[in-house]
Coordinates of C-alpha atoms in Angstrom, one line a residue:
Chain B
M117 CA -51.1 -3.3 -57.1
R118 CA -50.8 -6.8 -55.7
G119 CA -54.1 -7.7 -57.1
S120 CA -53.1 -7.0 -60.6
A121 CA -49.9 -8.9 -60.3
L122 CA -51.9 -11.8 -59.0
G123 CA -54.3 -11.3 -61.9
R124 CA -51.5 -11.4 -64.5
R125 CA -50.0 -14.5 -62.9
Q126 CA -53.4 -16.2 -62.9
A127 CA -54.0 -15.2 -66.6
R128 CA -50.6 -16.6 -67.6
A129 CA -51.2 -19.8 -65.7
G130 CA -54.7 -20.2 -67.1
R131 CA -53.6 -19.9 -70.7
L132 CA -50.7 -22.3 -70.0
F133 CA -52.9 -24.9 -68.3
V134 CA -55.5 -24.9 -71.1
A135 CA -52.9 -24.9 -73.9
P136 CA -52.1 -28.6 -74.3
N137 CA -55.8 -29.5 -74.1
L138 CA -56.8 -26.7 -76.5
A139 CA -54.1 -27.8 -79.0
A140 CA -55.5 -31.4 -78.9
V141 CA -59.1 -30.1 -79.4
L142 CA -58.0 -27.9 -82.3
V143 CA -55.9 -30.5 -84.0
F144 CA -58.0 -33.6 -83.5
L145 CA -61.5 -32.1 -83.5
L146 CA -61.9 -28.6 -84.8
F147 CA -59.5 -28.9 -87.8
P148 CA -61.0 -32.3 -88.8
L149 CA -64.5 -30.8 -88.7
G150 CA -63.6 -28.0 -91.1
F151 CA -61.4 -30.3 -93.2
S152 CA -64.2 -32.8 -93.7
L153 CA -66.5 -30.0 -95.0
Y154 CA -63.8 -29.0 -97.4
L155 CA -63.3 -32.6 -98.5
S156 CA -67.0 -33.1 -99.1
F157 CA -66.8 -30.6 -102.0
H158 CA -63.8 -32.4 -103.5
S159 CA -63.0 -35.6 -105.3
W160 CA -60.0 -37.4 -103.8
D161 CA -58.6 -40.9 -104.0
L162 CA -55.7 -40.1 -101.6
F163 CA -53.2 -40.3 -104.5
S164 CA -53.8 -37.6 -107.1
P165 CA -54.4 -34.1 -105.7
P166 CA -57.9 -33.3 -104.5
R167 CA -60.1 -31.9 -107.2
F168 CA -62.9 -29.3 -106.5
V169 CA -66.2 -30.7 -107.7
G170 CA -68.7 -28.4 -106.0
V171 CA -71.9 -30.2 -104.8
A172 CA -71.3 -33.2 -107.1
N173 CA -70.7 -35.5 -104.2
Y174 CA -74.0 -34.5 -102.6
R175 CA -75.8 -34.8 -105.9
R176 CA -74.4 -38.2 -106.4
L177 CA -75.6 -39.3 -103.0
F178 CA -79.2 -38.1 -103.5
A179 CA -79.6 -38.7 -107.3
D180 CA -77.3 -41.5 -108.4
D181 CA -76.6 -43.8 -105.5
P182 CA -79.4 -46.3 -104.8
L183 CA -77.3 -47.7 -102.0
F184 CA -77.7 -44.4 -100.1
Y185 CA -81.4 -44.8 -99.9
I186 CA -81.1 -48.4 -98.8
A187 CA -78.7 -47.4 -96.1
L188 CA -81.0 -44.5 -95.1
R189 CA -84.0 -46.7 -94.9
N190 CA -82.1 -49.4 -93.0
T191 CA -80.8 -46.9 -90.6
A192 CA -84.3 -45.5 -90.1
V193 CA -85.7 -49.0 -89.4
F194 CA -82.8 -49.8 -87.1
T195 CA -83.3 -46.5 -85.2
V196 CA -87.0 -47.3 -84.6
F197 CA -86.2 -50.9 -83.7
T198 CA -83.6 -49.8 -81.1
L199 CA -85.2 -46.6 -79.8
V200 CA -88.7 -48.0 -78.9
P201 CA -87.5 -51.0 -77.0
T202 CA -84.6 -49.1 -75.3
V203 CA -86.9 -46.4 -74.0
A204 CA -89.7 -48.7 -73.0
V205 CA -87.5 -51.4 -71.3
S206 CA -85.2 -48.9 -69.6
L207 CA -88.1 -47.0 -68.2
G208 CA -89.6 -50.2 -66.8
V209 CA -86.3 -51.5 -65.4
A210 CA -85.4 -48.1 -63.9
G211 CA -88.8 -48.1 -62.2
L212 CA -88.2 -51.6 -60.8
L213 CA -84.7 -50.7 -59.6
N214 CA -85.9 -47.5 -57.9
R215 CA -88.0 -49.5 -55.5
K216 CA -86.8 -49.6 -51.9
M217 CA -86.6 -53.3 -51.4
R218 CA -84.2 -55.7 -49.8
G219 CA -81.5 -56.8 -52.2
V220 CA -82.3 -54.2 -54.9
G221 CA -78.6 -53.2 -54.9
V222 CA -77.5 -56.6 -56.1
F223 CA -80.0 -56.4 -59.0
R224 CA -78.7 -52.9 -59.9
T225 CA -75.2 -54.3 -60.1
L226 CA -76.2 -57.2 -62.3
A227 CA -78.5 -55.1 -64.6
F228 CA -75.8 -52.5 -65.3
L229 CA -73.2 -55.2 -66.2
P230 CA -73.5 -54.7 -69.9
L231 CA -72.3 -51.1 -69.6
V232 CA -68.7 -52.3 -69.6
A233 CA -69.0 -55.1 -72.1
S234 CA -67.3 -54.4 -75.4
T235 CA -69.8 -54.0 -78.3
V236 CA -67.6 -56.0 -80.6
A237 CA -67.1 -58.9 -78.2
M238 CA -70.8 -59.0 -77.5
A239 CA -71.6 -59.0 -81.2
V240 CA -69.3 -62.0 -81.6
V241 CA -71.1 -63.7 -78.7
F242 CA -74.5 -63.0 -80.1
R243 CA -73.3 -64.3 -83.4
F244 CA -72.7 -67.6 -81.7
I245 CA -76.0 -67.5 -79.8
L246 CA -77.9 -66.7 -83.0
A247 CA -75.8 -69.0 -85.2
S248 CA -77.7 -70.9 -87.9
D249 CA -80.1 -73.7 -87.2
D250 CA -78.2 -75.3 -84.3
G251 CA -77.3 -72.2 -82.4
P252 CA -78.3 -72.0 -78.7
A253 CA -81.2 -69.6 -79.4
N254 CA -82.7 -71.9 -82.0
I255 CA -82.2 -75.0 -79.8
L256 CA -84.2 -73.3 -77.1
L257 CA -86.9 -72.1 -79.4
G258 CA -87.0 -75.7 -80.8
R259 CA -87.8 -77.0 -77.2
L260 CA -90.7 -74.6 -77.1
G261 CA -91.8 -76.0 -80.4
L262 CA -90.9 -72.9 -82.4
G263 CA -88.4 -71.8 -85.0
P264 CA -85.7 -72.3 -86.2
V265 CA -85.4 -68.6 -87.0
P266 CA -82.9 -67.6 -89.7
W267 CA -81.4 -64.9 -87.4
L268 CA -78.4 -64.0 -89.4
T269 CA -79.1 -65.5 -92.9
D270 CA -82.4 -63.7 -93.7
P271 CA -82.0 -60.0 -94.5
G272 CA -85.1 -59.0 -92.4
W273 CA -84.2 -61.1 -89.4
A274 CA -80.6 -59.9 -89.6
M275 CA -81.9 -56.4 -88.9
V276 CA -83.8 -57.8 -86.0
S277 CA -80.7 -59.5 -84.6
L278 CA -78.6 -56.3 -85.1
S279 CA -81.2 -54.4 -83.1
L280 CA -81.4 -57.0 -80.4
V281 CA -77.6 -56.7 -79.8
T282 CA -77.8 -53.0 -79.7
V283 CA -80.8 -52.9 -77.4
W284 CA -79.0 -55.3 -75.0
K285 CA -76.1 -52.9 -74.9
S286 CA -78.0 -49.6 -74.7
V287 CA -80.7 -50.4 -72.1
P288 CA -78.3 -50.3 -69.1
F289 CA -77.0 -46.9 -70.1
A290 CA -80.5 -45.5 -70.5
T291 CA -81.5 -47.1 -67.2
V292 CA -78.7 -45.4 -65.3
I293 CA -79.7 -42.0 -66.6
L294 CA -83.4 -42.6 -65.8
L295 CA -82.7 -44.1 -62.4
A296 CA -80.5 -41.1 -61.5
A297 CA -83.4 -38.8 -62.5
M298 CA -86.0 -40.9 -60.6
Q299 CA -84.0 -40.7 -57.4
G300 CA -84.5 -36.9 -57.5
V301 CA -88.3 -37.2 -57.5
P302 CA -89.5 -36.0 -54.1
E303 CA -91.0 -38.8 -52.0
N304 CA -93.9 -36.7 -50.6
L305 CA -95.5 -36.5 -54.0
H306 CA -95.8 -40.2 -54.0
E307 CA -97.1 -40.2 -50.4
A308 CA -99.8 -37.6 -51.4
A309 CA -100.9 -39.7 -54.4
R310 CA -100.9 -42.9 -52.3
I311 CA -103.3 -41.2 -49.8
D312 CA -105.5 -40.2 -52.7
G313 CA -105.6 -43.9 -53.6
A314 CA -103.4 -44.1 -56.7
G315 CA -101.8 -47.5 -57.3
G316 CA -98.1 -48.1 -58.0
V317 CA -98.5 -48.1 -61.8
R318 CA -100.7 -45.1 -61.8
R319 CA -98.2 -43.2 -59.6
F320 CA -95.3 -44.2 -61.9
L321 CA -97.1 -43.0 -65.0
S322 CA -98.6 -39.8 -63.6
I323 CA -95.9 -38.6 -61.2
T324 CA -92.5 -40.2 -61.9
V325 CA -92.6 -40.2 -65.7
P326 CA -93.6 -36.5 -66.1
L327 CA -91.0 -35.4 -63.6
I328 CA -88.1 -37.1 -65.4
R329 CA -89.1 -35.7 -68.7
G330 CA -85.6 -34.1 -69.1
A331 CA -83.7 -37.3 -68.6
L332 CA -86.2 -39.2 -70.8
S333 CA -85.7 -36.7 -73.7
F334 CA -81.9 -37.0 -73.2
V335 CA -82.2 -40.8 -73.5
F336 CA -84.2 -40.3 -76.7
V337 CA -81.6 -38.1 -78.3
I338 CA -78.5 -40.1 -77.3
T339 CA -80.1 -43.4 -78.5
V340 CA -80.9 -41.9 -81.9
I341 CA -77.4 -40.4 -82.2
N342 CA -75.9 -43.8 -81.3
S343 CA -78.2 -45.7 -83.7
V344 CA -77.7 -43.4 -86.6
Q345 CA -73.9 -43.8 -86.2
A346 CA -73.9 -47.5 -85.4
F347 CA -70.9 -49.4 -86.8
D348 CA -69.1 -51.8 -84.4
Q349 CA -71.9 -54.2 -83.9
A350 CA -72.9 -54.3 -87.6
F351 CA -69.3 -55.0 -88.6
A352 CA -68.8 -57.8 -86.0
L353 CA -72.3 -59.3 -86.3
T354 CA -73.0 -59.4 -90.1
G355 CA -69.7 -58.4 -91.7
S356 CA -68.2 -55.3 -93.4
N357 CA -70.7 -55.4 -96.3
G358 CA -73.9 -55.0 -94.4
G359 CA -75.2 -58.4 -95.5
P360 CA -77.0 -60.7 -95.9
E361 CA -77.8 -58.9 -99.2
T362 CA -78.3 -55.4 -98.0
G363 CA -80.2 -56.4 -94.9
T364 CA -77.9 -54.6 -92.4
Y365 CA -76.3 -52.0 -94.8
V366 CA -76.6 -49.0 -92.5
L367 CA -75.1 -45.5 -92.9
G368 CA -72.1 -46.4 -90.7
I369 CA -71.2 -49.3 -92.9
M370 CA -71.6 -47.2 -96.0
L371 CA -69.3 -44.5 -94.6
F372 CA -66.7 -47.1 -93.7
Q373 CA -66.7 -48.8 -97.1
N374 CA -66.5 -45.6 -99.1
A375 CA -63.8 -44.0 -96.9
F376 CA -61.6 -46.9 -96.0
R377 CA -62.3 -49.6 -98.6
F378 CA -62.8 -47.6 -101.8
Y379 CA -60.8 -44.6 -100.7
E380 CA -63.5 -42.2 -102.0
V381 CA -62.6 -39.7 -99.3
G382 CA -64.6 -36.8 -100.7
Y383 CA -67.7 -38.8 -101.3
A384 CA -67.6 -40.4 -97.8
S385 CA -67.1 -36.9 -96.3
A386 CA -70.3 -35.7 -98.0
L387 CA -72.1 -38.7 -96.5
A388 CA -70.6 -37.8 -93.1
W389 CA -72.0 -34.3 -93.4
V390 CA -75.4 -35.7 -94.4
I391 CA -75.4 -37.9 -91.3
F392 CA -74.4 -34.9 -89.2
A393 CA -77.2 -32.8 -90.7
I394 CA -79.7 -35.5 -89.9
L395 CA -78.5 -35.7 -86.3
L396 CA -78.5 -31.9 -86.0
G397 CA -82.0 -31.6 -87.5
F398 CA -83.3 -34.3 -85.2
T399 CA -81.7 -32.6 -82.1
L400 CA -83.2 -29.2 -83.0
I401 CA -86.7 -30.7 -83.6
Q402 CA -86.4 -32.5 -80.2
Q403 CA -85.3 -29.3 -78.5
W404 CA -88.2 -27.4 -80.1
L405 CA -90.7 -30.0 -79.0
A406 CA -89.3 -30.1 -75.5
R407 CA -89.6 -26.3 -75.2
R408 CA -93.1 -26.3 -76.5
A409 CA -94.1 -29.0 -74.0
E410 CA -92.5 -26.9 -71.3
S411 CA -94.5 -23.8 -72.2
E412 CA -97.8 -25.8 -72.3
L413 CA -97.5 -26.7 -68.7
Chain C
M37 CA -101.6 -57.2 -46.9
K38 CA -101.8 -60.2 -49.2
R39 CA -102.0 -57.9 -52.2
R40 CA -98.7 -56.2 -51.2
L41 CA -97.1 -59.6 -50.8
T42 CA -98.0 -60.6 -54.3
A43 CA -96.8 -57.2 -55.6
G44 CA -93.5 -57.7 -53.9
L45 CA -93.1 -61.2 -55.3
F46 CA -94.0 -59.9 -58.8
T47 CA -91.3 -57.2 -58.5
Y48 CA -88.6 -59.8 -57.5
L49 CA -89.7 -62.0 -60.4
A50 CA -89.4 -59.1 -62.8
L51 CA -86.0 -58.1 -61.4
I52 CA -84.8 -61.7 -61.8
V53 CA -85.8 -61.6 -65.5
V54 CA -83.9 -58.4 -65.9
A55 CA -80.8 -59.8 -64.3
W56 CA -81.1 -62.9 -66.4
C57 CA -81.3 -60.9 -69.7
A58 CA -78.2 -58.9 -68.7
L59 CA -76.2 -61.9 -67.6
T60 CA -77.1 -64.8 -69.9
P61 CA -75.2 -63.7 -73.0
I62 CA -72.0 -63.1 -70.9
L63 CA -72.3 -66.4 -69.0
W64 CA -73.0 -68.2 -72.3
S65 CA -69.8 -67.0 -73.8
V66 CA -67.9 -68.2 -70.6
S67 CA -69.6 -71.6 -70.7
A68 CA -69.1 -72.1 -74.4
S69 CA -65.5 -71.1 -74.1
L70 CA -65.0 -74.2 -71.9
K71 CA -66.8 -76.7 -74.0
S72 CA -65.5 -79.1 -76.5
D73 CA -66.9 -79.0 -80.1
G74 CA -69.1 -82.0 -79.4
E75 CA -70.6 -80.5 -76.2
L76 CA -71.4 -77.2 -77.9
L77 CA -74.8 -78.2 -79.0
D78 CA -75.6 -79.3 -75.5
T79 CA -77.4 -76.5 -73.7
A80 CA -76.3 -77.6 -70.3
P81 CA -75.0 -74.5 -68.5
L82 CA -71.7 -76.1 -67.4
P83 CA -69.5 -78.4 -69.5
A84 CA -68.8 -81.8 -68.0
H85 CA -65.0 -81.5 -68.7
P86 CA -63.9 -77.9 -68.9
Q87 CA -61.6 -77.5 -71.9
W88 CA -59.1 -74.9 -70.7
S89 CA -57.1 -75.7 -73.8
N90 CA -59.5 -73.5 -75.8
Y91 CA -57.9 -70.5 -74.1
R92 CA -54.4 -71.9 -75.0
A93 CA -55.7 -72.3 -78.6
A94 CA -56.9 -68.7 -78.8
F95 CA -53.5 -67.5 -77.6
D96 CA -51.8 -69.7 -80.2
A97 CA -54.1 -68.7 -83.1
I98 CA -53.2 -65.0 -82.9
P99 CA -50.7 -63.1 -80.8
L100 CA -53.4 -62.4 -78.3
A101 CA -51.1 -61.8 -75.4
R102 CA -49.3 -59.2 -77.4
M103 CA -52.6 -57.6 -78.3
L104 CA -53.8 -57.5 -74.8
L105 CA -50.5 -55.9 -73.7
N106 CA -50.9 -53.3 -76.5
T107 CA -54.4 -52.5 -75.3
V108 CA -53.2 -52.1 -71.7
L109 CA -50.4 -49.8 -72.9
Y110 CA -52.6 -47.6 -75.1
A111 CA -55.3 -47.4 -72.4
A112 CA -52.8 -46.6 -69.7
C113 CA -51.1 -43.8 -71.7
V114 CA -54.4 -42.2 -72.8
T115 CA -55.9 -42.4 -69.4
A116 CA -52.9 -40.8 -67.7
G117 CA -52.8 -38.1 -70.3
Q118 CA -56.6 -37.4 -70.1
V119 CA -56.5 -37.2 -66.3
L120 CA -53.5 -34.8 -66.2
F121 CA -54.4 -32.5 -69.1
C122 CA -58.2 -32.5 -68.5
S123 CA -57.9 -31.7 -64.8
L124 CA -55.3 -28.9 -65.6
A125 CA -57.6 -27.3 -68.2
G126 CA -60.7 -28.0 -66.0
Y127 CA -59.0 -26.2 -63.1
A128 CA -58.1 -23.3 -65.3
F129 CA -61.7 -23.0 -66.6
A130 CA -63.1 -23.2 -63.1
R131 CA -60.7 -21.2 -61.0
L132 CA -58.4 -19.0 -63.0
R133 CA -59.4 -15.8 -64.7
F134 CA -57.9 -15.2 -68.1
P135 CA -59.0 -13.2 -71.1
G136 CA -61.3 -15.2 -73.5
R137 CA -62.1 -17.9 -70.9
E138 CA -65.8 -17.8 -71.3
V139 CA -65.8 -17.7 -75.1
L140 CA -63.3 -20.6 -75.2
F141 CA -65.4 -22.7 -72.8
V142 CA -68.6 -22.2 -74.9
G143 CA -66.6 -23.4 -77.8
Y144 CA -65.6 -26.5 -75.9
L145 CA -69.2 -27.2 -75.1
A146 CA -70.2 -26.9 -78.7
T147 CA -67.6 -29.4 -79.8
L148 CA -69.2 -32.0 -77.5
M149 CA -72.0 -32.2 -80.2
V150 CA -69.7 -33.1 -83.1
P151 CA -70.2 -36.8 -83.9
L152 CA -67.3 -39.2 -84.5
T153 CA -68.6 -39.9 -88.0
V154 CA -67.7 -36.4 -89.2
T155 CA -64.2 -36.3 -87.8
V156 CA -63.0 -39.8 -88.4
I157 CA -62.0 -39.4 -92.0
P158 CA -59.8 -36.2 -91.5
Q159 CA -58.3 -37.8 -88.4
F160 CA -57.3 -40.8 -90.5
L161 CA -55.8 -38.4 -93.1
L162 CA -54.0 -36.5 -90.4
M163 CA -52.4 -39.7 -89.0
R164 CA -51.4 -40.6 -92.6
A165 CA -49.8 -37.2 -93.1
F166 CA -47.9 -37.6 -89.8
G167 CA -46.7 -41.0 -91.0
W168 CA -48.3 -42.6 -87.9
M169 CA -50.4 -45.2 -89.7
D170 CA -49.8 -48.6 -88.3
T171 CA -47.8 -47.3 -85.4
P172 CA -48.7 -47.1 -81.7
W173 CA -48.5 -43.2 -82.0
S174 CA -51.9 -43.2 -83.8
M175 CA -53.4 -45.1 -80.9
I176 CA -51.9 -42.9 -78.2
V177 CA -51.3 -39.3 -79.3
P178 CA -54.9 -38.2 -80.3
G179 CA -56.2 -38.9 -76.8
L180 CA -53.0 -38.0 -74.9
F181 CA -53.5 -34.3 -74.4
G182 CA -57.0 -34.4 -73.2
S183 CA -60.5 -33.9 -74.7
A184 CA -63.3 -31.4 -74.5
F185 CA -65.5 -33.9 -72.7
G186 CA -62.9 -34.7 -70.0
T187 CA -62.2 -31.0 -69.4
Y188 CA -65.9 -30.3 -69.1
L189 CA -66.3 -33.1 -66.6
M190 CA -63.4 -31.9 -64.5
R191 CA -64.4 -28.2 -64.6
Q192 CA -67.9 -29.1 -63.3
F193 CA -66.2 -30.9 -60.4
F194 CA -63.6 -28.1 -59.6
R195 CA -66.5 -25.6 -59.4
T196 CA -68.1 -27.6 -56.6
L197 CA -65.0 -27.3 -54.3
P198 CA -65.2 -24.5 -51.7
M199 CA -63.1 -21.3 -52.3
E200 CA -61.8 -21.4 -48.7
L201 CA -59.6 -24.4 -49.7
E202 CA -57.2 -22.2 -51.6
E203 CA -57.6 -18.8 -50.0
A204 CA -54.9 -19.2 -47.4
A205 CA -52.6 -20.6 -50.1
I206 CA -53.2 -17.6 -52.3
L207 CA -52.4 -15.2 -49.5
D208 CA -49.2 -17.1 -48.8
G209 CA -48.2 -16.5 -52.4
C210 CA -48.5 -20.1 -53.8
T211 CA -48.3 -20.3 -57.5
P212 CA -51.4 -21.6 -59.4
W213 CA -49.5 -24.8 -60.2
Q214 CA -48.8 -25.4 -56.4
I215 CA -52.5 -24.7 -55.6
F216 CA -53.6 -27.1 -58.3
W217 CA -51.2 -29.9 -57.5
R218 CA -50.9 -29.8 -53.7
I219 CA -54.3 -28.4 -52.6
L220 CA -57.1 -29.0 -55.2
L221 CA -56.1 -32.1 -57.1
P222 CA -56.1 -34.3 -54.0
H223 CA -59.8 -33.3 -53.4
T224 CA -60.8 -34.3 -57.0
R225 CA -60.2 -38.0 -56.5
P226 CA -63.9 -39.0 -57.2
A227 CA -64.0 -37.1 -60.4
V228 CA -60.5 -38.3 -61.5
M229 CA -61.7 -41.9 -60.8
V230 CA -64.7 -41.3 -63.0
L231 CA -62.7 -39.8 -65.9
A232 CA -60.0 -42.5 -65.6
I233 CA -62.5 -45.4 -65.6
L234 CA -64.5 -44.0 -68.5
T235 CA -61.4 -43.3 -70.6
W236 CA -60.0 -46.8 -69.8
I237 CA -63.2 -48.5 -70.9
T238 CA -63.5 -46.4 -74.1
V239 CA -59.9 -47.2 -75.2
W240 CA -60.3 -50.9 -74.2
N241 CA -63.5 -51.3 -76.2
D242 CA -62.6 -49.1 -79.1
F243 CA -62.9 -50.7 -82.5
L244 CA -63.3 -48.4 -85.5
W245 CA -60.1 -46.4 -84.8
P246 CA -57.8 -49.4 -84.4
L247 CA -59.5 -51.0 -87.4
I248 CA -58.6 -48.2 -89.7
M249 CA -55.2 -47.4 -88.1
I250 CA -53.5 -50.8 -87.5
Q251 CA -52.6 -53.5 -89.9
R252 CA -49.7 -55.3 -88.2
N253 CA -50.6 -57.7 -85.5
E254 CA -47.7 -56.5 -83.3
Y255 CA -49.5 -53.2 -82.7
A256 CA -53.1 -54.4 -82.9
T257 CA -55.5 -54.2 -80.0
A258 CA -57.5 -57.1 -78.5
T259 CA -60.8 -56.0 -80.2
L260 CA -59.0 -56.1 -83.5
G261 CA -57.6 -59.5 -82.7
L262 CA -61.1 -60.9 -81.8
V263 CA -62.5 -59.7 -85.2
R264 CA -59.6 -61.1 -87.1
L265 CA -59.9 -64.4 -85.3
Q266 CA -63.6 -64.4 -86.2
G267 CA -62.7 -63.9 -89.8
Q268 CA -60.4 -67.0 -89.8
Y269 CA -62.4 -69.4 -87.6
T270 CA -66.1 -68.7 -88.0
T271 CA -66.9 -72.3 -87.1
N272 CA -64.5 -72.8 -84.1
W273 CA -66.9 -71.3 -81.6
P274 CA -65.2 -72.5 -78.4
L275 CA -62.0 -70.7 -79.5
L276 CA -63.9 -67.6 -80.4
M277 CA -65.8 -67.5 -77.2
A278 CA -62.6 -67.9 -75.2
A279 CA -61.2 -64.9 -77.0
A280 CA -64.4 -62.9 -76.4
T281 CA -64.3 -63.9 -72.7
I282 CA -60.7 -62.7 -72.4
L283 CA -61.9 -59.3 -73.7
L284 CA -64.9 -59.1 -71.5
L285 CA -63.6 -60.4 -68.1
P286 CA -61.0 -57.7 -67.2
L287 CA -63.6 -54.9 -67.4
L288 CA -66.2 -57.0 -65.6
L289 CA -63.7 -57.3 -62.8
L290 CA -62.9 -53.6 -62.9
Y291 CA -66.7 -52.9 -62.8
A292 CA -67.1 -55.2 -59.8
L293 CA -64.4 -53.3 -58.0
A294 CA -65.3 -49.7 -59.0
Q295 CA -69.0 -50.1 -59.6
R296 CA -70.1 -47.1 -57.6
A297 CA -67.7 -44.7 -59.3
F298 CA -68.6 -46.2 -62.6
V299 CA -72.3 -45.8 -62.4
R300 CA -71.9 -42.3 -61.2
G301 CA -69.6 -41.6 -64.1
I302 CA -72.2 -42.8 -66.6
A303 CA -74.8 -40.6 -64.9
L304 CA -72.4 -37.6 -65.1
S305 CA -71.2 -38.3 -68.6
G306 CA -74.8 -38.5 -69.6
L307 CA -74.5 -34.7 -69.7
G308 CA -72.1 -34.9 -72.6
G309 CA -72.2 -38.2 -74.4
R310 CA -68.9 -39.3 -76.0

């Protein structure tokens, strides 16, 4: 008898405590999710009522908009340019920071500093560093007898610069994740390998890396997700048009322009769902590969 | 022995390079913010005569003080709301039995995968429908009542607390609210710190949302101010670097103070992303 009264009271409190949060998730997340799918099948300029157009928005994306393929290609290049260095560098840095040495704590603090830096502020700072012929980067290159490099004025180099800013910002996050995983690797495995005569690099590649596979694959997925959606740094580094020419015209910039500059809300929503589908597809493939790798062991 | 010494030396060298890469861009913005236009091309790390007036100029060019105040206000409101409502919901999901709890929680987990890209347009339309465009409400209300991510984080933490903590209180007939507020919440300080710091940083650094919501300078955030400043003064680098430094330094100080909680937070939040 008392138990059920307690149960009822718990149930009432549970519902009450979840309610505000649930309302927020419904209104600001779940409803927008459904509404954006609805919008993607409509044409709407925000003024006249929305008009149902079927899959016309999607057809326009794939068949009629050359800019979509430019954005898609740029995003693919950008993703590779950020993913490869981020994974490689963060793996190396995490390995270094995992060593038990005097003063390694200080280096950890310094290496993780970019975690809190605003992406926009750093893009502005990099814009200064990479500024035309007499920016600090080119002055330094000049002393080495190199350059000047057209960092932000040549479309190809602008993509390199954009990737550079992004890698600077994303390496510390990946490093924290990998370092946390590395600290869970049992010490005795290293001891055993050391007795067998394996060197530091060998131990790192054959013991540490396979054992942090889960964290590594998480870093992969999160870096791709962030790269495919990148916007802040592109906007602050090379402007809202994805210039020079279409050098940094990525999917995030295309979405922003169509939605909030041209007010083509339906078209932009279709683009958003294509981006979502790409990310979902990538995540599923990655999961499948991870599971297959698991079963092979 | 000699080989180990060289290896150690090499490691320190590599660590110094890593620290240099992480620090240099930030230090560069600080040093450039104190230089005069003429000194700018000089790559000397420190200016001969620090031009503090660059900071004054940045505050004069745009209402930067107002924008910083706005940012603090938005971050404080959203952080307070997130901490309260996410810990309440996290407590309910972890400790209270109610019908539909498991289904609801799986739904919460699924929403963690929804990218901002898909929801930003309808959220924009929602704010427009509410008449909140270009008002502080659009900056505060969407985050005020909590998020799926915060709830998930808090639930995970509440589950690690031992049942014995509240057993006596339940026998004494305490209400769930009393148990939450008086007994369990004081034990969740580490998790609350993590959630608060992560939320504060997200709001402080947010750019896309204020960009599409706020036109008027009187409600703008500091990130917005920096980008507007950049649009006006592309060539006045010392002034721009002063503004960037103003945006960077407070969080760097916060990081210095709460570094442990912060790094833990990132490692934890790695479970869910944004």
